[in-house]
mmCIF file of C-alpha atoms in Angstrom:
data_model
loop_
_atom_site.group_PDB
_atom_site.id
_atom_site.type_symbol
_atom_site.label_atom_id
_atom_site.label_comp_id
_atom_site.label_asym_id
_atom_site.label_seq_id
_atom_site.Cartn_x
_atom_site.Cartn_y
_atom_site.Cartn_z
ATOM 1 C CA MET D 1 77.542 -105.879 -97.021
ATOM 2 C CA LYS D 2 76.510 -106.394 -93.395
ATOM 3 C CA ALA D 3 78.772 -104.860 -90.785
ATOM 4 C CA ILE D 4 78.850 -104.140 -87.078
ATOM 5 C CA ILE D 5 79.656 -100.536 -86.232
ATOM 6 C CA TYR D 6 79.760 -98.158 -83.293
ATOM 7 C CA ARG D 7 79.780 -94.365 -83.341
ATOM 8 C CA ASP D 8 80.164 -93.697 -79.629
ATOM 9 C CA ASN D 9 82.115 -95.377 -76.868
ATOM 10 C CA GLY D 10 80.068 -97.277 -74.333
ATOM 11 C CA GLY D 11 78.705 -100.679 -73.412
ATOM 12 C CA PRO D 12 77.954 -103.539 -75.820
ATOM 13 C CA ASP D 13 74.641 -101.930 -76.765
ATOM 14 C CA VAL D 14 76.451 -99.256 -78.825
ATOM 15 C CA LEU D 15 77.194 -101.970 -81.406
ATOM 16 C CA GLN D 16 74.813 -101.874 -84.371
ATOM 17 C CA LEU D 17 74.269 -104.174 -87.352
ATOM 18 C CA VAL D 18 74.110 -102.044 -90.511
ATOM 19 C CA GLU D 19 74.356 -102.276 -94.290
ATOM 20 C CA ARG D 20 77.401 -100.654 -95.855
ATOM 21 C CA ASP D 21 79.043 -100.555 -99.286
ATOM 22 C CA ARG D 22 81.892 -102.983 -99.748
ATOM 23 C CA PRO D 23 85.186 -101.184 -99.140
ATOM 24 C CA ALA D 24 87.660 -100.952 -102.019
ATOM 25 C CA PRO D 25 91.302 -101.879 -101.328
ATOM 26 C CA GLY D 26 93.753 -99.028 -101.753
ATOM 27 C CA PRO D 27 97.409 -99.294 -102.782
ATOM 28 C CA GLY D 28 99.172 -102.001 -100.822
ATOM 29 C CA GLU D 29 95.889 -103.338 -99.408
ATOM 30 C CA VAL D 30 93.737 -106.432 -99.828
ATOM 31 C CA ARG D 31 90.021 -106.935 -99.342
ATOM 32 C CA VAL D 32 89.034 -110.043 -97.425
ATOM 33 C CA ARG D 33 85.676 -111.790 -97.292
ATOM 34 C CA VAL D 34 85.614 -112.525 -93.585
ATOM 35 C CA ALA D 35 84.473 -115.984 -92.517
ATOM 36 C CA VAL D 36 85.164 -115.771 -88.773
ATOM 37 C CA SER D 37 85.994 -112.800 -86.548
ATOM 38 C CA GLY D 38 87.886 -113.271 -83.286
ATOM 39 C CA VAL D 39 87.030 -111.235 -80.177
ATOM 40 C CA ASN D 40 89.721 -110.204 -77.683
ATOM 41 C CA PRO D 41 89.646 -108.131 -74.482
ATOM 42 C CA THR D 42 91.268 -105.262 -76.349
ATOM 43 C CA ASP D 43 88.234 -105.143 -78.660
ATOM 44 C CA TRP D 44 85.721 -104.421 -75.903
ATOM 45 C CA GLN D 45 88.216 -102.089 -74.231
ATOM 46 C CA ALA D 46 88.466 -100.084 -77.468
ATOM 47 C CA ARG D 47 84.673 -100.030 -77.832
ATOM 48 C CA SER D 48 84.158 -98.889 -74.238
ATOM 49 C CA GLY D 49 86.868 -96.240 -74.415
ATOM 50 C CA VAL D 50 88.719 -97.715 -71.434
ATOM 51 C CA ALA D 51 92.039 -98.205 -73.178
ATOM 52 C CA HIS D 52 91.869 -96.505 -76.576
ATOM 53 C CA ARG D 53 90.863 -93.072 -77.830
ATOM 54 C CA LYS D 54 88.247 -93.248 -80.600
ATOM 55 C CA LEU D 55 89.890 -92.045 -83.827
ATOM 56 C CA PHE D 56 87.066 -92.291 -86.382
ATOM 57 C CA ARG D 57 83.441 -91.219 -86.598
ATOM 58 C CA GLU D 58 82.335 -94.803 -87.240
ATOM 59 C CA ILE D 59 84.276 -97.964 -86.417
ATOM 60 C CA THR D 60 83.867 -101.631 -87.247
ATOM 61 C CA PRO D 61 85.509 -103.488 -84.358
ATOM 62 C CA HIS D 62 87.805 -106.506 -83.975
ATOM 63 C CA LEU D 63 91.482 -106.916 -84.703
ATOM 64 C CA ASP D 64 91.543 -110.617 -85.634
ATOM 65 C CA GLY D 65 89.787 -112.780 -88.183
ATOM 66 C CA ALA D 66 90.115 -115.216 -91.054
ATOM 67 C CA GLY D 67 88.705 -115.457 -94.541
ATOM 68 C CA VAL D 68 89.542 -115.300 -98.243
ATOM 69 C CA ILE D 69 91.101 -112.440 -100.242
ATOM 70 C CA ASP D 70 88.651 -111.372 -102.950
ATOM 71 C CA ALA D 71 90.319 -108.201 -104.282
ATOM 72 C CA VAL D 72 93.719 -106.503 -104.161
ATOM 73 C CA GLY D 73 94.893 -102.934 -104.479
ATOM 74 C CA GLU D 74 97.641 -101.446 -106.581
ATOM 75 C CA GLY D 75 101.047 -102.980 -105.913
ATOM 76 C CA VAL D 76 99.703 -106.257 -104.541
ATOM 77 C CA ASP D 77 100.182 -109.528 -106.417
ATOM 78 C CA PRO D 78 96.823 -110.291 -108.097
ATOM 79 C CA GLY D 79 97.650 -113.968 -107.592
ATOM 80 C CA ARG D 80 96.661 -113.486 -103.948
ATOM 81 C CA VAL D 81 92.968 -113.326 -104.913
ATOM 82 C CA GLY D 82 91.369 -116.521 -103.593
ATOM 83 C CA GLN D 83 94.036 -117.013 -100.912
ATOM 84 C CA ARG D 84 92.889 -118.138 -97.470
ATOM 85 C CA VAL D 85 94.332 -115.836 -94.796
ATOM 86 C CA TRP D 86 94.367 -114.975 -91.115
ATOM 87 C CA LEU D 87 94.203 -111.327 -90.158
ATOM 88 C CA PHE D 88 95.825 -109.376 -87.350
ATOM 89 C CA MET D 89 95.482 -105.784 -86.119
ATOM 90 C CA ALA D 90 92.772 -105.089 -88.689
ATOM 91 C CA ALA D 91 91.243 -102.303 -86.580
ATOM 92 C CA ALA D 92 94.508 -100.906 -85.186
ATOM 93 C CA GLY D 93 94.494 -97.232 -86.188
ATOM 94 C CA ARG D 94 91.882 -98.051 -88.840
ATOM 95 C CA PRO D 95 88.063 -98.048 -88.885
ATOM 96 C CA THR D 96 87.724 -101.370 -90.751
ATOM 97 C CA GLY D 97 87.852 -104.296 -88.320
ATOM 98 C CA THR D 98 86.775 -107.857 -88.988
ATOM 99 C CA ALA D 99 83.189 -107.686 -87.668
ATOM 100 C CA ALA D 100 81.939 -107.217 -91.227
ATOM 101 C CA GLU D 101 81.389 -109.408 -94.256
ATOM 102 C CA PHE D 102 84.299 -107.662 -95.991
ATOM 103 C CA THR D 103 87.252 -105.763 -94.601
ATOM 104 C CA VAL D 104 90.289 -104.026 -96.060
ATOM 105 C CA VAL D 105 93.736 -104.400 -94.471
ATOM 106 C CA PRO D 106 97.376 -103.814 -95.414
ATOM 107 C CA ALA D 107 98.524 -106.782 -97.472
ATOM 108 C CA ASP D 108 101.070 -107.877 -94.862
ATOM 109 C CA HIS D 109 98.303 -108.061 -92.229
ATOM 110 C CA ALA D 110 96.676 -110.868 -94.227
ATOM 111 C CA VAL D 111 98.832 -113.949 -93.638
ATOM 112 C CA PRO D 112 98.442 -117.124 -95.715
ATOM 113 C CA LEU D 113 96.470 -119.798 -93.861
ATOM 114 C CA PRO D 114 97.295 -123.413 -94.790
ATOM 115 C CA ASP D 115 94.439 -125.505 -96.146
ATOM 116 C CA GLU D 116 94.699 -127.873 -93.183
ATOM 117 C CA ALA D 117 94.064 -125.018 -90.715
ATOM 118 C CA GLY D 118 90.436 -123.966 -90.394
ATOM 119 C CA PHE D 119 89.099 -120.441 -90.221
ATOM 120 C CA ASP D 120 88.389 -120.939 -86.507
ATOM 121 C CA ALA D 121 92.097 -121.479 -85.894
ATOM 122 C CA GLY D 122 92.966 -118.527 -88.118
ATOM 123 C CA ALA D 123 90.630 -116.172 -86.277
ATOM 124 C CA SER D 124 92.092 -117.322 -82.944
ATOM 125 C CA LEU D 125 95.678 -116.340 -83.829
ATOM 126 C CA GLY D 126 96.322 -112.597 -84.063
ATOM 127 C CA VAL D 127 96.433 -110.958 -80.640
ATOM 128 C CA PRO D 128 96.844 -114.162 -78.555
ATOM 129 C CA ALA D 129 99.545 -115.855 -80.636
ATOM 130 C CA LEU D 130 101.540 -112.718 -81.424
ATOM 131 C CA THR D 131 101.408 -111.644 -77.771
ATOM 132 C CA ALA D 132 102.537 -115.105 -76.681
ATOM 133 C CA HIS D 133 105.432 -114.943 -79.138
ATOM 134 C CA ARG D 134 106.517 -111.600 -77.739
ATOM 135 C CA ALA D 135 106.370 -112.931 -74.175
ATOM 136 C CA LEU D 136 108.612 -115.853 -75.105
ATOM 137 C CA THR D 137 111.240 -113.791 -76.941
ATOM 138 C CA VAL D 138 112.108 -110.892 -74.620
ATOM 139 C CA ALA D 139 114.500 -112.683 -72.228
ATOM 140 C CA GLU D 140 117.992 -111.209 -71.892
ATOM 141 C CA ASP D 141 119.682 -114.299 -73.301
ATOM 142 C CA GLY D 142 117.068 -114.881 -75.979
ATOM 143 C CA PRO D 143 115.932 -116.407 -78.169
ATOM 144 C CA ARG D 144 114.581 -113.629 -80.378
ATOM 145 C CA ARG D 145 112.946 -116.104 -82.765
ATOM 146 C CA LEU D 146 110.824 -119.193 -82.126
ATOM 147 C CA TYR D 147 111.273 -122.445 -84.014
ATOM 148 C CA PRO D 148 111.534 -126.113 -83.021
ATOM 149 C CA GLY D 149 114.328 -126.328 -80.450
ATOM 150 C CA ALA D 150 114.576 -122.562 -79.814
ATOM 151 C CA LEU D 151 113.611 -122.953 -76.136
ATOM 152 C CA ASP D 152 115.281 -126.299 -75.538
ATOM 153 C CA GLY D 153 116.443 -126.473 -71.920
ATOM 154 C CA LYS D 154 114.240 -123.530 -70.862
ATOM 155 C CA ILE D 155 111.387 -123.701 -68.364
ATOM 156 C CA VAL D 156 108.372 -121.526 -69.093
ATOM 157 C CA LEU D 157 105.617 -120.692 -66.610
ATOM 158 C CA ALA D 158 102.387 -119.950 -68.479
ATOM 159 C CA VAL D 159 100.146 -118.201 -65.972
ATOM 160 C CA GLY D 160 96.463 -118.692 -66.737
ATOM 161 C CA GLY D 161 96.947 -121.494 -69.216
ATOM 162 C CA ALA D 162 93.199 -121.744 -69.900
ATOM 163 C CA GLY D 163 93.077 -118.232 -71.364
ATOM 164 C CA ALA D 164 93.597 -117.469 -75.037
ATOM 165 C CA VAL D 165 97.087 -115.975 -74.601
ATOM 166 C CA GLY D 166 98.083 -118.529 -71.967
ATOM 167 C CA HIS D 167 96.944 -121.279 -74.332
ATOM 168 C CA ALA D 168 99.106 -119.846 -77.122
ATOM 169 C CA VAL D 169 102.075 -119.521 -74.740
ATOM 170 C CA ILE D 170 101.793 -123.218 -73.910
ATOM 171 C CA GLN D 171 101.519 -124.257 -77.549
ATOM 172 C CA LEU D 172 104.335 -122.056 -78.846
ATOM 173 C CA ALA D 173 106.634 -122.951 -75.950
ATOM 174 C CA ARG D 174 106.010 -126.670 -76.534
ATOM 175 C CA TRP D 175 106.668 -126.214 -80.269
ATOM 176 C CA ALA D 176 109.958 -124.514 -79.367
ATOM 177 C CA ALA D 177 110.906 -127.426 -77.036
ATOM 178 C CA ALA D 178 110.526 -125.720 -73.636
ATOM 179 C CA THR D 179 109.363 -127.481 -70.497
ATOM 180 C CA VAL D 180 106.013 -125.846 -69.756
ATOM 181 C CA ILE D 181 104.413 -125.333 -66.365
ATOM 182 C CA SER D 182 100.996 -123.699 -66.177
ATOM 183 C CA THR D 183 99.093 -122.294 -63.216
ATOM 184 C CA VAL D 184 95.291 -122.322 -63.178
ATOM 185 C CA SER D 185 92.482 -121.660 -60.708
ATOM 186 C CA SER D 186 90.258 -124.734 -61.093
ATOM 187 C CA PRO D 187 90.232 -128.426 -62.100
ATOM 188 C CA GLU D 188 88.250 -127.491 -65.228
ATOM 189 C CA LYS D 189 90.969 -125.084 -66.322
ATOM 190 C CA ALA D 190 93.655 -127.625 -65.412
ATOM 191 C CA LYS D 191 92.169 -130.028 -67.957
ATOM 192 C CA LEU D 192 92.321 -127.331 -70.619
ATOM 193 C CA ALA D 193 95.941 -126.399 -69.887
ATOM 194 C CA THR D 194 96.886 -130.074 -70.028
ATOM 195 C CA ALA D 195 95.055 -130.491 -73.332
ATOM 196 C CA ALA D 196 96.950 -127.467 -74.683
ATOM 197 C CA GLY D 197 100.214 -129.292 -73.985
ATOM 198 C CA ALA D 198 101.475 -128.128 -70.588
ATOM 199 C CA HIS D 199 103.838 -130.694 -69.047
ATOM 200 C CA HIS D 200 102.842 -129.709 -65.506
ATOM 201 C CA VAL D 201 99.687 -127.954 -64.306
ATOM 202 C CA ILE D 202 99.330 -126.466 -60.819
ATOM 203 C CA ASN D 203 96.186 -125.121 -59.178
ATOM 204 C CA TYR D 204 97.494 -122.017 -57.424
ATOM 205 C CA ARG D 205 94.514 -122.038 -55.048
ATOM 206 C CA GLU D 206 95.592 -125.330 -53.517
ATOM 207 C CA GLY D 207 98.544 -126.103 -51.247
ATOM 208 C CA ASP D 208 101.854 -124.293 -51.785
ATOM 209 C CA PRO D 209 102.119 -123.437 -55.496
ATOM 210 C CA ALA D 210 105.634 -122.002 -55.133
ATOM 211 C CA ALA D 211 106.881 -125.240 -53.581
ATOM 212 C CA ALA D 212 105.130 -127.271 -56.272
ATOM 213 C CA ILE D 213 106.789 -125.231 -59.034
ATOM 214 C CA ARG D 214 110.196 -125.371 -57.331
ATOM 215 C CA ALA D 215 109.873 -129.157 -57.102
ATOM 216 C CA ILE D 216 109.688 -129.188 -60.904
ATOM 217 C CA ALA D 217 112.211 -126.379 -61.441
ATOM 218 C CA PRO D 218 114.681 -126.365 -58.504
ATOM 219 C CA ASP D 219 116.777 -123.620 -60.104
ATOM 220 C CA GLY D 220 113.711 -121.578 -60.996
ATOM 221 C CA VAL D 221 111.814 -120.861 -64.187
ATOM 222 C CA ASP D 222 113.363 -118.919 -67.072
ATOM 223 C CA ILE D 223 110.313 -117.070 -68.365
ATOM 224 C CA VAL D 224 107.005 -116.203 -66.740
ATOM 225 C CA ALA D 225 104.218 -115.181 -69.146
ATOM 226 C CA GLU D 226 101.986 -113.198 -66.793
ATOM 227 C CA VAL D 227 98.347 -112.131 -67.092
ATOM 228 C CA ALA D 228 97.718 -110.749 -63.576
ATOM 229 C CA LEU D 229 100.933 -109.142 -62.387
ATOM 230 C CA GLY D 230 99.561 -107.438 -59.295
ATOM 231 C CA ALA D 231 97.999 -110.617 -57.977
ATOM 232 C CA ASN D 232 100.830 -112.965 -58.922
ATOM 233 C CA LEU D 233 104.089 -111.042 -58.592
ATOM 234 C CA ALA D 234 105.003 -112.560 -55.217
ATOM 235 C CA LEU D 235 104.575 -116.086 -56.612
ATOM 236 C CA ASP D 236 106.444 -115.194 -59.808
ATOM 237 C CA LEU D 237 109.454 -113.915 -57.856
ATOM 238 C CA ALA D 238 109.388 -116.935 -55.573
ATOM 239 C CA VAL D 239 109.909 -119.261 -58.537
ATOM 240 C CA LEU D 240 111.977 -117.113 -60.930
ATOM 241 C CA ARG D 241 115.610 -118.023 -61.547
ATOM 242 C CA THR D 242 118.368 -115.465 -61.317
ATOM 243 C CA ARG D 243 118.302 -113.281 -64.463
ATOM 244 C CA GLY D 244 114.880 -114.649 -65.300
ATOM 245 C CA THR D 245 112.164 -112.720 -67.140
ATOM 246 C CA ILE D 246 108.596 -111.845 -66.200
ATOM 247 C CA ALA D 247 106.784 -110.855 -69.403
ATOM 248 C CA THR D 248 103.445 -109.304 -68.500
ATOM 249 C CA TYR D 249 100.709 -108.599 -71.022
ATOM 250 C CA ALA D 250 97.820 -107.805 -68.647
ATOM 251 C CA ASN D 251 96.918 -107.102 -65.044
ATOM 252 C CA GLU D 252 93.661 -108.959 -64.586
ATOM 253 C CA GLY D 253 91.976 -107.976 -61.366
ATOM 254 C CA GLY D 254 93.641 -104.572 -61.445
ATOM 255 C CA ARG D 255 95.602 -105.056 -58.236
ATOM 256 C CA THR D 256 98.328 -102.477 -57.650
ATOM 257 C CA VAL D 257 101.814 -103.790 -58.386
ATOM 258 C CA GLU D 258 104.104 -103.396 -55.378
ATOM 259 C CA LEU D 259 107.747 -103.903 -56.271
ATOM 260 C CA ASN D 260 110.461 -104.911 -53.798
ATOM 261 C CA VAL D 261 113.412 -103.230 -55.469
ATOM 262 C CA GLY D 262 116.081 -104.997 -53.437
ATOM 263 C CA GLN D 263 114.650 -108.457 -54.130
ATOM 264 C CA ASN D 264 114.591 -107.766 -57.850
ATOM 265 C CA MET D 265 118.090 -106.316 -57.842
ATOM 266 C CA VAL D 266 119.450 -109.482 -56.257
ATOM 267 C CA LEU D 267 117.571 -111.628 -58.764
ATOM 268 C CA ASN D 268 118.567 -109.388 -61.695
ATOM 269 C CA THR D 269 114.929 -109.663 -62.694
ATOM 270 C CA ARG D 270 113.876 -108.546 -66.140
ATOM 271 C CA LEU D 271 110.319 -107.215 -65.940
ATOM 272 C CA GLN D 272 109.041 -106.768 -69.486
ATOM 273 C CA PHE D 273 105.712 -105.100 -70.189
ATOM 274 C CA LEU D 274 104.280 -105.717 -73.629
ATOM 275 C CA VAL D 275 101.463 -104.789 -75.954
ATOM 276 C CA LEU D 276 101.364 -105.360 -79.707
ATOM 277 C CA TYR D 277 100.507 -101.789 -80.684
ATOM 278 C CA THR D 278 103.852 -100.420 -79.481
ATOM 279 C CA ALA D 279 106.050 -103.520 -79.830
ATOM 280 C CA GLY D 280 107.429 -102.086 -83.065
ATOM 281 C CA PRO D 281 107.128 -103.264 -86.687
ATOM 282 C CA GLN D 282 110.228 -105.470 -86.583
ATOM 283 C CA ALA D 283 109.092 -107.420 -83.522
ATOM 284 C CA ARG D 284 105.598 -107.836 -84.994
ATOM 285 C CA ALA D 285 106.947 -108.977 -88.378
ATOM 286 C CA ILE D 286 109.166 -111.586 -86.733
ATOM 287 C CA ALA D 287 106.257 -112.783 -84.609
ATOM 288 C CA VAL D 288 104.034 -113.139 -87.684
ATOM 289 C CA GLU D 289 106.689 -115.182 -89.506
ATOM 290 C CA ASP D 290 107.246 -117.516 -86.549
ATOM 291 C CA VAL D 291 103.549 -117.943 -85.762
ATOM 292 C CA ALA D 292 102.875 -118.712 -89.437
ATOM 293 C CA ALA D 293 105.578 -121.385 -89.304
ATOM 294 C CA ALA D 294 104.001 -122.876 -86.171
ATOM 295 C CA VAL D 295 100.620 -122.958 -87.913
ATOM 296 C CA ARG D 296 102.165 -124.778 -90.877
ATOM 297 C CA ASP D 297 103.598 -127.312 -88.414
ATOM 298 C CA GLY D 298 100.142 -127.845 -86.908
ATOM 299 C CA ALA D 299 101.292 -126.490 -83.542
ATOM 300 C CA LEU D 300 98.407 -124.072 -82.870
ATOM 301 C CA PRO D 301 95.118 -126.005 -83.048
ATOM 302 C CA VAL D 302 92.006 -124.802 -81.226
ATOM 303 C CA GLY D 303 88.861 -126.407 -79.841
ATOM 304 C CA GLU D 304 88.155 -128.034 -76.497
ATOM 305 C CA LYS D 305 90.213 -131.143 -77.223
ATOM 306 C CA HIS D 306 93.188 -128.841 -77.802
ATOM 307 C CA GLY D 307 92.561 -126.813 -74.645
ATOM 308 C CA LEU D 308 90.682 -123.827 -76.084
ATOM 309 C CA PRO D 309 86.882 -124.246 -76.266
ATOM 310 C CA LEU D 310 85.193 -122.193 -78.951
ATOM 311 C CA VAL D 311 82.234 -120.004 -78.002
ATOM 312 C CA ARG D 312 80.347 -118.871 -81.103
ATOM 313 C CA PHE D 313 77.935 -116.053 -81.929
ATOM 314 C CA PRO D 314 76.355 -114.977 -85.224
ATOM 315 C CA LEU D 315 77.215 -111.515 -86.529
ATOM 316 C CA HIS D 316 73.967 -109.944 -85.343
ATOM 317 C CA ARG D 317 74.824 -111.011 -81.773
ATOM 318 C CA THR D 318 78.253 -109.390 -81.687
ATOM 319 C CA ALA D 319 77.166 -107.425 -78.609
ATOM 320 C CA ASP D 320 76.628 -110.737 -76.801
ATOM 321 C CA ALA D 321 80.076 -111.859 -77.933
ATOM 322 C CA HIS D 322 81.534 -108.743 -76.300
ATOM 323 C CA ARG D 323 79.595 -109.453 -73.113
ATOM 324 C CA ALA D 324 80.983 -112.977 -73.075
ATOM 325 C CA VAL D 325 84.572 -111.728 -73.269
ATOM 326 C CA GLU D 326 83.967 -108.977 -70.702
ATOM 327 C CA THR D 327 82.545 -111.452 -68.186
ATOM 328 C CA GLY D 328 85.454 -113.883 -68.526
ATOM 329 C CA THR D 329 83.895 -116.706 -70.527
ATOM 330 C CA ILE D 330 86.304 -119.638 -70.692
ATOM 331 C CA GLY D 331 87.528 -120.295 -74.207
ATOM 332 C CA LYS D 332 87.855 -118.312 -77.422
ATOM 333 C CA VAL D 333 84.905 -116.160 -78.438
ATOM 334 C CA LEU D 334 84.283 -116.145 -82.190
ATOM 335 C CA VAL D 335 81.759 -114.389 -84.411
ATOM 336 C CA ASP D 336 80.566 -116.264 -87.501
ATOM 337 C CA VAL D 337 80.420 -113.663 -90.260
ATOM 338 C CA THR D 338 79.898 -115.418 -93.601
ATOM 339 C CA PRO D 339 79.373 -119.102 -94.427
#
């Protein structure tokens, strides 16, 4: 099979296209013929060594993907062979990510993908959708699960609604019946956040964004899903309701977070940091179940008309796919692996 590998941390040029034997699934595992591999910031961060220590001599990157199960290991229902699936955390603590024609993952990391959902949608789930679920389910007064009506009466602020996680926050919050506000930095991104389903979209570079949000939510927003905490904390606190939650999954721009303790004490702010690796197996399992239900309901489509443009690369140009993500390309970067 063809696979992308790297042996040393570094820039995109460390990625190589090689020929490798097809991996055999072990007990409790499935082998998947990968159709599409999804690229996330955490993938290039792992490759570069910025955020993750290299654990194996040779690694095939990428956590997310979609394809068809073609073999199962001991203890796995053989009836799963031929099943269309979406994959998550394929390369988490393992050397076998989705940037290869075949990959092996634990059976519960290969989630059934409905026939009406394409492989592009499947490869776009994983990190973005599971992170979005976590952000929407860590508030003090819940909910802990997402389903239609779970967020009824809640107001969610999806910061950066044109990004992959922000897009999933909008879609999942809408599916769960929240009122969704999204902040963006340009008219182009405003169109994408609107297409994703945001009820209200505000360009934070224009006018008084705090006043604009407060006009929509006079009592404040319940949940902020935050991608750039250092840059946006002042705005978040200006619009957060008492006992509201700021769920932060990134700090784009790298600005230092300066916390006014007294202000947050008075607000009873819940500041929740999150990353999938350490969220715990129970939280991840719940997120997978709820995201799978949203997919079955058709709530997580992708493509420009749904607010998430797809930017595609063939397998041999995986390095260019990494460059696209590193430089902030708008949309979801995908690698086409097999036809």
